CSV table of C-alpha atoms in Angstrom, one decimal:
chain,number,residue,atom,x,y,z
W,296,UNK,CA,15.9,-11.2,44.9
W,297,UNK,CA,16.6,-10.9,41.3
W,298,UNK,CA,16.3,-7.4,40.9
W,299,UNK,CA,17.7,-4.8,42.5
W,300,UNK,CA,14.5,-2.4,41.7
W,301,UNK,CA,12.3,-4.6,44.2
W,302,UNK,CA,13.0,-5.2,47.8
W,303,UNK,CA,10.5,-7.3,50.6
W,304,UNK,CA,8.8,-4.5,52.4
W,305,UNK,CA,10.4,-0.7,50.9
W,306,UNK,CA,11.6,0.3,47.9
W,307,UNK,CA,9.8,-0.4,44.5
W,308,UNK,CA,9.6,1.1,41.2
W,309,UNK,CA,7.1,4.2,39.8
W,310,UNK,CA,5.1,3.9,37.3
W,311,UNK,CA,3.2,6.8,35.8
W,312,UNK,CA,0.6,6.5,33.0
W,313,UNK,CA,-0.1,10.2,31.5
W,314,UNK,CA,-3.6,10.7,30.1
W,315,UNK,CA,-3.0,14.1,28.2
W,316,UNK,CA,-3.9,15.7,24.5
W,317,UNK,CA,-1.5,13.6,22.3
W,318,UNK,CA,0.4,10.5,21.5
W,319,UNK,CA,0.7,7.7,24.1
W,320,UNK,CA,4.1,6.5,24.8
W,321,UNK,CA,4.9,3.9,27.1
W,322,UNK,CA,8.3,3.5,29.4
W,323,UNK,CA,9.6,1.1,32.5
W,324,UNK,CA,13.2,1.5,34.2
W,325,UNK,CA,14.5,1.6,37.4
W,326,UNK,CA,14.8,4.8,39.0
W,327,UNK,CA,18.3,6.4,38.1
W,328,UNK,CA,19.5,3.1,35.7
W,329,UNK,CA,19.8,3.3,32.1
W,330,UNK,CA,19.9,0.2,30.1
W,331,UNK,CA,17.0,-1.4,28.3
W,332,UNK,CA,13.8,-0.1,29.5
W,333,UNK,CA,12.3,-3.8,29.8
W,334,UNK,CA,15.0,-5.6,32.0
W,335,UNK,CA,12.6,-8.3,33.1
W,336,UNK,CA,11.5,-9.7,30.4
W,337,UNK,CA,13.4,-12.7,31.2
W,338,UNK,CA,11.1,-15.4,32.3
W,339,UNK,CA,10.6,-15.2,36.3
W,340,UNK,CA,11.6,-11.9,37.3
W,341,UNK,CA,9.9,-9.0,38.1
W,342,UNK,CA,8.3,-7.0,35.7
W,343,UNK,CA,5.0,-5.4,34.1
W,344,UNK,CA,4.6,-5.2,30.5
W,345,UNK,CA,1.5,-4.0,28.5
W,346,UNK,CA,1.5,-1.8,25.1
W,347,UNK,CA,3.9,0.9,23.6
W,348,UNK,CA,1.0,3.0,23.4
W,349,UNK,CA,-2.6,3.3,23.9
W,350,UNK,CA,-5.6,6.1,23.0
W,351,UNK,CA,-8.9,6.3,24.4
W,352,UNK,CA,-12.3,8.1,22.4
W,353,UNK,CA,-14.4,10.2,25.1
W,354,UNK,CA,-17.3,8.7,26.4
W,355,UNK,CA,-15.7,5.3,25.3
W,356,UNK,CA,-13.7,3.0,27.1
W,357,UNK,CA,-9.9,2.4,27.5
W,358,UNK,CA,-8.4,-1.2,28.1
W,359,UNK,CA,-5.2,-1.5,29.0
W,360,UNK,CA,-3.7,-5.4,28.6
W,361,UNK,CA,-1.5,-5.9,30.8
W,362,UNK,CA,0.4,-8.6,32.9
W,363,UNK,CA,2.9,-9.2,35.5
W,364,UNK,CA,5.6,-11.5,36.5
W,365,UNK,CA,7.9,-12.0,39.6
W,366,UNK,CA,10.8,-14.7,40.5
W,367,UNK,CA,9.7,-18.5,40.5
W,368,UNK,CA,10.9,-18.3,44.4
W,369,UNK,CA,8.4,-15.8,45.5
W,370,UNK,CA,5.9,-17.3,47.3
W,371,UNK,CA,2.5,-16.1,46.5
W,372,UNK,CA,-0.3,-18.5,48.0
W,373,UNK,CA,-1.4,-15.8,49.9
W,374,UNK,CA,-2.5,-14.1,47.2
W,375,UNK,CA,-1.7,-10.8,44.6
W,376,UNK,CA,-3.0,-6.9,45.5
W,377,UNK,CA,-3.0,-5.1,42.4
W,378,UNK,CA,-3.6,-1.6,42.7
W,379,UNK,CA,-4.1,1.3,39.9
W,380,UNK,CA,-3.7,4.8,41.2
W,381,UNK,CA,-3.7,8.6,39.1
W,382,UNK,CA,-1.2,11.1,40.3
W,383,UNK,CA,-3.6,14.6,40.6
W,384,UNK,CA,-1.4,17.7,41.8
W,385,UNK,CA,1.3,15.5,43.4
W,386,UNK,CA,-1.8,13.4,45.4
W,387,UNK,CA,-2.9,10.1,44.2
W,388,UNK,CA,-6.1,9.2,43.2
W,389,UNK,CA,-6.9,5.4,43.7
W,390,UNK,CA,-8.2,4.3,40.7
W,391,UNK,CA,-9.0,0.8,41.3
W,392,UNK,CA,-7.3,-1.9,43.9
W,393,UNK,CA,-8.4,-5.7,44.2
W,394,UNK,CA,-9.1,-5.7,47.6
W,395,UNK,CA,-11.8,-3.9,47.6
W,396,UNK,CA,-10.6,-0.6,49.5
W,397,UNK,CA,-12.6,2.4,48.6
W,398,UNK,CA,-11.5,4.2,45.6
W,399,UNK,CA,-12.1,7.9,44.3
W,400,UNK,CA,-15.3,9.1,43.5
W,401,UNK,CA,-14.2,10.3,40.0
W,402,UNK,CA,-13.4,6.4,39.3
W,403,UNK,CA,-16.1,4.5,41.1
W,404,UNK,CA,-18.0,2.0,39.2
W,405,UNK,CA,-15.5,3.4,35.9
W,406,UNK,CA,-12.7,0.8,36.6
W,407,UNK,CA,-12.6,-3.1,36.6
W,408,UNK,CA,-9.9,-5.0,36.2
W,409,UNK,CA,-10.1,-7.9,34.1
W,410,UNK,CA,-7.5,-10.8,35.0
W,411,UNK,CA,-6.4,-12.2,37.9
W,412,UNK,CA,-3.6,-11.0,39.4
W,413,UNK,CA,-2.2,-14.4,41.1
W,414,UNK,CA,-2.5,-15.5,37.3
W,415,UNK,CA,-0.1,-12.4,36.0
W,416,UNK,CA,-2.8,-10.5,34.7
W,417,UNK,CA,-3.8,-6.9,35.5
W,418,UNK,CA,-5.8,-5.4,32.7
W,419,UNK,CA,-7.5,-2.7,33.6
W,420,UNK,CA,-11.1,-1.3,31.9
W,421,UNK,CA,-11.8,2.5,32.5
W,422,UNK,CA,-15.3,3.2,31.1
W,423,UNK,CA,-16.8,6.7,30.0
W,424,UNK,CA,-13.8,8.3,29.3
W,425,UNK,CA,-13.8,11.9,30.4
W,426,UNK,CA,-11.4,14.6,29.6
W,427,UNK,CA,-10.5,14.6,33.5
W,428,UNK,CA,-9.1,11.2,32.7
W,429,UNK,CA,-5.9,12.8,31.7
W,430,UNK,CA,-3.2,12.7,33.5
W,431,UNK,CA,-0.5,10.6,35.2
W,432,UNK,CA,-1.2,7.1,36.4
W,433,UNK,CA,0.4,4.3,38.5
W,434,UNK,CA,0.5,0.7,38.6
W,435,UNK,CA,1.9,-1.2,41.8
W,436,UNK,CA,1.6,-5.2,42.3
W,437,UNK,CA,2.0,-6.7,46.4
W,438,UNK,CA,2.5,-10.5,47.2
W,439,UNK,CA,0.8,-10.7,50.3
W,440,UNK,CA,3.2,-10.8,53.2
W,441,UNK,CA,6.0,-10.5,51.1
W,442,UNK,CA,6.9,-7.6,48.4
W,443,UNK,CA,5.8,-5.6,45.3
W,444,UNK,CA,6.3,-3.7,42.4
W,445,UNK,CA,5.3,-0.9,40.6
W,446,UNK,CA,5.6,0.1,36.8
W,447,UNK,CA,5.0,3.2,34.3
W,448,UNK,CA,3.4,3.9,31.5
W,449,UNK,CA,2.3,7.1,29.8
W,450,UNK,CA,-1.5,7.0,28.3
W,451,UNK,CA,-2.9,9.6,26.1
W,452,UNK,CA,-6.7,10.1,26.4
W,453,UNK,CA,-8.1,12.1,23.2
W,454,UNK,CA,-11.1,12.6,20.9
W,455,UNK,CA,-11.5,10.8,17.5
W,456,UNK,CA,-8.4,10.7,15.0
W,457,UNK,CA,-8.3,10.3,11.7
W,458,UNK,CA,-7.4,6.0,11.0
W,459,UNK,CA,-4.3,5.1,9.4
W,460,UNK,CA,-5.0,3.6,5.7
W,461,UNK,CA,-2.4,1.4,3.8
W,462,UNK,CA,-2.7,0.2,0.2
W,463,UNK,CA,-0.2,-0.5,-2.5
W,464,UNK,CA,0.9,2.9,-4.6
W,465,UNK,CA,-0.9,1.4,-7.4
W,466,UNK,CA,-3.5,-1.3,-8.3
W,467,UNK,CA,-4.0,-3.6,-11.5
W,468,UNK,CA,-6.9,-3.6,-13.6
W,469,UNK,CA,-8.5,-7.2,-12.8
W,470,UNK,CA,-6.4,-8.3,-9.9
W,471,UNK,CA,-7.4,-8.8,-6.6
W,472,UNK,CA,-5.7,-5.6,-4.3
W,473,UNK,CA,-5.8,-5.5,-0.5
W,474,UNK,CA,-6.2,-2.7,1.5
W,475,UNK,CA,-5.9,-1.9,5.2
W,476,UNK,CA,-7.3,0.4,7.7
W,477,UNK,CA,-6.6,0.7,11.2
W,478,UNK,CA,-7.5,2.5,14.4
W,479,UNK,CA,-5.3,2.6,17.7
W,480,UNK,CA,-9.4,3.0,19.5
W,481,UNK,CA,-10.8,-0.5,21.0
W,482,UNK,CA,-13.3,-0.8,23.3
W,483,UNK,CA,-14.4,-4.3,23.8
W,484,UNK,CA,-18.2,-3.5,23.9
W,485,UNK,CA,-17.5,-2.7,20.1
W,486,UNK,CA,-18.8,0.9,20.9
W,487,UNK,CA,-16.0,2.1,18.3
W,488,UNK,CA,-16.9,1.4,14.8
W,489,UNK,CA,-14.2,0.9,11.9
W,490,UNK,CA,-15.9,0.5,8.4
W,491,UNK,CA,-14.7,0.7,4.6
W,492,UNK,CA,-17.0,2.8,2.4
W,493,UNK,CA,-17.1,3.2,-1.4
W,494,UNK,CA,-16.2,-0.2,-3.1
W,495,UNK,CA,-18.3,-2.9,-5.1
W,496,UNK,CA,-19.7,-5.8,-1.9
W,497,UNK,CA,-20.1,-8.4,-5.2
W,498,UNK,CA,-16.3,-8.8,-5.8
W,499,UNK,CA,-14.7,-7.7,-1.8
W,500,UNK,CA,-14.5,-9.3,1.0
W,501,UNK,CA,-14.2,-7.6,4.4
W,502,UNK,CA,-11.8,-8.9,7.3
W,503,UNK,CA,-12.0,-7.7,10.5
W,504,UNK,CA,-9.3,-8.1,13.4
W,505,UNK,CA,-8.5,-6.7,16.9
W,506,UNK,CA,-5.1,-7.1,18.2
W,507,UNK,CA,-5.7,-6.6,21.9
W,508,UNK,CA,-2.2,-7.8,24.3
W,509,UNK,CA,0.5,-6.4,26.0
W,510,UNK,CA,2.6,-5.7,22.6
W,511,UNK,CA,-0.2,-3.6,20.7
W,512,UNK,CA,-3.9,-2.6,20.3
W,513,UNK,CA,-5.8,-1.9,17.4
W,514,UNK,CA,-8.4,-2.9,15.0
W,515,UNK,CA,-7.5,-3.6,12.1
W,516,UNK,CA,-10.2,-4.1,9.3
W,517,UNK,CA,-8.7,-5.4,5.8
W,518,UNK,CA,-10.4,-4.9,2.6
W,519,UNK,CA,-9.3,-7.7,-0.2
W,520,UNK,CA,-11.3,-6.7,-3.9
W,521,UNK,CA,-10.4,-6.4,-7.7
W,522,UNK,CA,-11.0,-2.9,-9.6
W,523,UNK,CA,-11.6,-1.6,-12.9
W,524,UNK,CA,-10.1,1.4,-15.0
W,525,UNK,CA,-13.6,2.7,-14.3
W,526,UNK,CA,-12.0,3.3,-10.8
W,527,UNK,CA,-9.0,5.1,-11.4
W,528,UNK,CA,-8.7,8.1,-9.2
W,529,UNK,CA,-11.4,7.2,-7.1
W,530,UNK,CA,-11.1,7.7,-3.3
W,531,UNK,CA,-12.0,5.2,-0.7
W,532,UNK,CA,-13.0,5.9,2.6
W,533,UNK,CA,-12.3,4.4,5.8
W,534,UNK,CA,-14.4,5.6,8.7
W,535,UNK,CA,-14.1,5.7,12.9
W,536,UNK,CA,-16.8,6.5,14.7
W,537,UNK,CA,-18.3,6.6,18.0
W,538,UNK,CA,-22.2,7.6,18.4
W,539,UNK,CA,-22.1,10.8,16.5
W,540,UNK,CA,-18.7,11.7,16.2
W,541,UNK,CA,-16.6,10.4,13.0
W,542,UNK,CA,-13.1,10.6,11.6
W,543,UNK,CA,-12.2,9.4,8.1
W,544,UNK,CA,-8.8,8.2,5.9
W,545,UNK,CA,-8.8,7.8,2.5
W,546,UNK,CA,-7.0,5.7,-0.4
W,547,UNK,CA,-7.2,7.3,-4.0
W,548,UNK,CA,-6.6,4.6,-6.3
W,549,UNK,CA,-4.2,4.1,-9.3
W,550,UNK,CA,-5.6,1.5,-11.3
W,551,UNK,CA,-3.4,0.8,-14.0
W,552,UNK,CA,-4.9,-0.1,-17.3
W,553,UNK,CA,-4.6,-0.1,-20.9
W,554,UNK,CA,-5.7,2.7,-22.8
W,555,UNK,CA,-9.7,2.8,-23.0
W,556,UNK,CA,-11.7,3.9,-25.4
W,557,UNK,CA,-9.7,4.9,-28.3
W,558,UNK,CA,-11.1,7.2,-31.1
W,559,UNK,CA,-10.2,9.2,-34.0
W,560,UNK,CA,-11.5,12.5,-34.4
W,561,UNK,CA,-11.2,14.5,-37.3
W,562,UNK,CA,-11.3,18.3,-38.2
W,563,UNK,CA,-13.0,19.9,-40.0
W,564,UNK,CA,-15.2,16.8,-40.1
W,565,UNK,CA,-14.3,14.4,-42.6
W,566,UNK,CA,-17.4,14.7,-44.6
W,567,UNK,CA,-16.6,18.5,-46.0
W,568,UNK,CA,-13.0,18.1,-47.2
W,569,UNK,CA,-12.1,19.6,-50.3
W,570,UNK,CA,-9.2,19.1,-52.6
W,571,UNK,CA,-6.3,22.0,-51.2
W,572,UNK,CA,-8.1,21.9,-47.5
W,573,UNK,CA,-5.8,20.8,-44.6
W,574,UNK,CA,-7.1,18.1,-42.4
W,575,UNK,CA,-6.5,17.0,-38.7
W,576,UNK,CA,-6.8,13.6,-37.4
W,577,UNK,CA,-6.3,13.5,-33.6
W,578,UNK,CA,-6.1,9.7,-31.6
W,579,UNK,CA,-8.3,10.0,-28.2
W,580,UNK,CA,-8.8,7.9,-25.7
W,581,UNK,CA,-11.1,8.1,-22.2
W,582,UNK,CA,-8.6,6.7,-20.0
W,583,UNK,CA,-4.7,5.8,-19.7
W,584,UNK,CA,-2.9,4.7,-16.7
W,585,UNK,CA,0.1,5.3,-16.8
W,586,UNK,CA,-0.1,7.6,-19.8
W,587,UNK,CA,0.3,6.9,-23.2
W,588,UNK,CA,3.4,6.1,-24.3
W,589,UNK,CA,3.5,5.5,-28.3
W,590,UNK,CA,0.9,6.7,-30.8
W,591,UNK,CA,1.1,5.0,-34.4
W,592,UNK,CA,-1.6,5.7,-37.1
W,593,UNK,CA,-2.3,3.6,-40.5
W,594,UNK,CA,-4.3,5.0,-43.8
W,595,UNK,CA,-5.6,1.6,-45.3
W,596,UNK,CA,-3.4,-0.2,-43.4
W,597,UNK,CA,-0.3,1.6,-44.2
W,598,UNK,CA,1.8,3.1,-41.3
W,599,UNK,CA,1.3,7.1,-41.7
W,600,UNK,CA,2.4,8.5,-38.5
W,601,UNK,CA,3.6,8.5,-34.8
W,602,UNK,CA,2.0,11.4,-33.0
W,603,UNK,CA,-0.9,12.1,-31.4
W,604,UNK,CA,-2.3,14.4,-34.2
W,605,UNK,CA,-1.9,13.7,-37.6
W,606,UNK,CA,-1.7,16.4,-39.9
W,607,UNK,CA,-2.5,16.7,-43.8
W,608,UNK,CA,-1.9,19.4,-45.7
W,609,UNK,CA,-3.4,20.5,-49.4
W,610,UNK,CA,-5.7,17.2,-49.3
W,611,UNK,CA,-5.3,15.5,-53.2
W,612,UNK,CA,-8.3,13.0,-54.0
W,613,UNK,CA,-5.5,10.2,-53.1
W,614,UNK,CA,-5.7,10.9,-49.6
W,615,UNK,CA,-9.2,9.6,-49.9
W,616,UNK,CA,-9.8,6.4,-47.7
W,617,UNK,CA,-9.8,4.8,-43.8
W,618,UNK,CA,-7.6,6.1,-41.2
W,619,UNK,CA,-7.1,4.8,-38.0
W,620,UNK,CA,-4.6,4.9,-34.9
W,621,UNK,CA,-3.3,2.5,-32.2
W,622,UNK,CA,-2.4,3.9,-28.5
W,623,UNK,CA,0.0,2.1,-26.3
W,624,UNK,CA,1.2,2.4,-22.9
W,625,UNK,CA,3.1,0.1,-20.2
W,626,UNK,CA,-0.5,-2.1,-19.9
W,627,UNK,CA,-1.6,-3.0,-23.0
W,628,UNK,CA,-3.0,-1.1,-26.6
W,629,UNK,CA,-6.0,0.2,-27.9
W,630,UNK,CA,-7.3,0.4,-31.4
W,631,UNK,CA,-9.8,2.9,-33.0
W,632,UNK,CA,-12.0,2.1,-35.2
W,633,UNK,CA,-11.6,3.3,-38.7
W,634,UNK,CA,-13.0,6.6,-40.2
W,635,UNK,CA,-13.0,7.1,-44.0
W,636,UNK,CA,-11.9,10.7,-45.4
W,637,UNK,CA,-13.8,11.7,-48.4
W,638,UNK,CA,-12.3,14.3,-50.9
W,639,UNK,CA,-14.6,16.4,-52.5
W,640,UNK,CA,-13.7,18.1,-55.6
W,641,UNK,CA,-14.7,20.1,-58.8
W,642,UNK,CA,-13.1,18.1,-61.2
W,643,UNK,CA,-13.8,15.6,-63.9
W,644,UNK,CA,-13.6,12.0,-63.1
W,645,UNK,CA,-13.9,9.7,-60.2
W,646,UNK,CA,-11.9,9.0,-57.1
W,647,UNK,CA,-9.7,6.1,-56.9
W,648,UNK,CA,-11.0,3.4,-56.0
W,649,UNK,CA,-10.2,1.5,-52.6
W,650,UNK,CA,-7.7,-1.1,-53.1
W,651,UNK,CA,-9.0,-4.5,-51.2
């Protein structure tokens, strides 16, 4: 045989799938070797594979991909028993077996299997999961009138979880971003929903996908769109749900953008300034990602300052005339529009006027 963990007739290896309160995990050895916990991988030898880890919603179902493999110089024309059992207080429950034999009550008309074992495939569909779902399980292959195999696996059952969410750190104002959501819960029905909530169905596109085999399952649902600076800090939800019960993730968004909205403010306001007043132009804008990072104002065109407030002390008529500010930051500018300070004054004469 070509390996040592099955022999015609007697000794196989245990396999144990634990439904508890958790994360699944999934591991295959022979008993008391060490080594790489998936020695026959190699094409025809024996072996069971299926996913590193599962989860199953209540009331849901659980599928669990699997296949199996055994030396190209095993006969098998007289068939493959596959067999699922549940370890219960050191007894085991028979979940479901092929040839029909009668299993537990707890599991009758619950468990299918799915492929055909003489084909190397024994998925296995539990429906309605309950909380008394939990606990070990074991997998076990027979050729007919010849030998067999068993394999482990460890399978956490539990309610709804919150689904993982990935998206850049940041986005760009304008460019098309992609974002992904996934959920470790597929039942094939489609009894588990996985939707995006919160962005703009005119300029997105929605992608669904379900990896379902022996390496991984999920759904995955991928969300490919474009945003504006309107959507900075804005949270986007990605929902789970089954019947009533939902879970959510979230992406808040860093849009970068060039400052927004850029104005000059001015104080006390710029129509009640008197010769000897002090006056206080500050450069605003409504939005900045990242944050400004130069401020640079001009009276008439002329450069005047490079802070955010600009400051004029004992106001002469000369400082009479249009002030205005640029904002930059690692996007792009912005430019104010123009405000004009008038001086006021009880004097003789008339103010300069504007050169053109």
């Amino acid at each position: 045989m070509a390996s040592s963990c099955a022999r015609a007739g007697s000794d196989w290896l245990l396999g144990r799938i634990s439904l508890q309160k958790g994360l699944l995990g999934v591991g295959m050895g022979c008993p008391g070797q060490g080594g790489s916990p998936h020695p026959w991988r190699a094409l025809g030898s024996w072996g069971v594979t299926y996913p590193k880890s599962l989860r199953g919603v209540r009331g849901s179902c659980v599928m669990i991909p699997c296949t199996l493999s055994y030396p190209d110089d095993v006969e098998a024309s007289d068939g493959v028993v596959a067999i699922w059992y549940k370890d219960y207080q050191d007894q085991k429950l028979l979940v479901y077996h092929s040839e029909a034999q009668e299993v537990d009550a707890h599991f009758r008309d619950r468990a299918q299997l799915l492929g055909d074992p003489a084909a190397g495939n024994c998925t296995l569909l539990l429906r309605g999961v309950t909380p008394e779902d939990s606990g070990p399980y074991r997998f076990r292959f027979e050729i007919v009138n010849g030998d067999r195999w068993s394999a482990t696996e460890d399978v956490v059952l539990n309610d709804l979880e919150h689904p993982s969410t990935a998206a850049s750190e940041e986005q760009t104002e304008g460019q098309m971003a992609t974002l992904e959501c996934s959920t470790p819960y597929v039942c094939p029905p489609g009894d588990v929903a996985l939707r995006w909530e919160g962005y703009d169905p005119q300029v997105s596109m929605v992608a669904g996908r379900i990896h379902l085999d022996t390496s991984e399952v999920s759904h995955r649902l991928t969300l490919t769109t474009s945003f504006s600076w309107k959507d900075h800090s804005k949270k986007l939800l990605c929902e789970v749900s089954y019947g009533s019960r939902k879970a959510t993730g979230e992406v808040v968004l860093r849009v970068r953008h060039a400052p927004k909205d850029t104005q000059v403010s001015v104080n006390p306001s710029a129509q009640n300034i008197r010769v000897g007043d002090t006056v206080s132009f500050t450069c605003e804008v409504s939005s900045s990602y990242p944050p400004i990072s130069a401020y640079h104002w001009y009276k008439d065109g002329v450069a005047m300052g490079t802070e955010q407030i600009l400051t004029l002390r004992d106001v002469r008529r000369e400082d009479y005339g249009q002030y205005h500010c640029e904002v930059k930051n690692a996007v792009g500018a912005g430019v104010a529009p123009a405000v004009t300070l008038y001086i006021f004054c009880e004097c003789q004469g008339s103010l300069p006027r504007r050169s053109r």
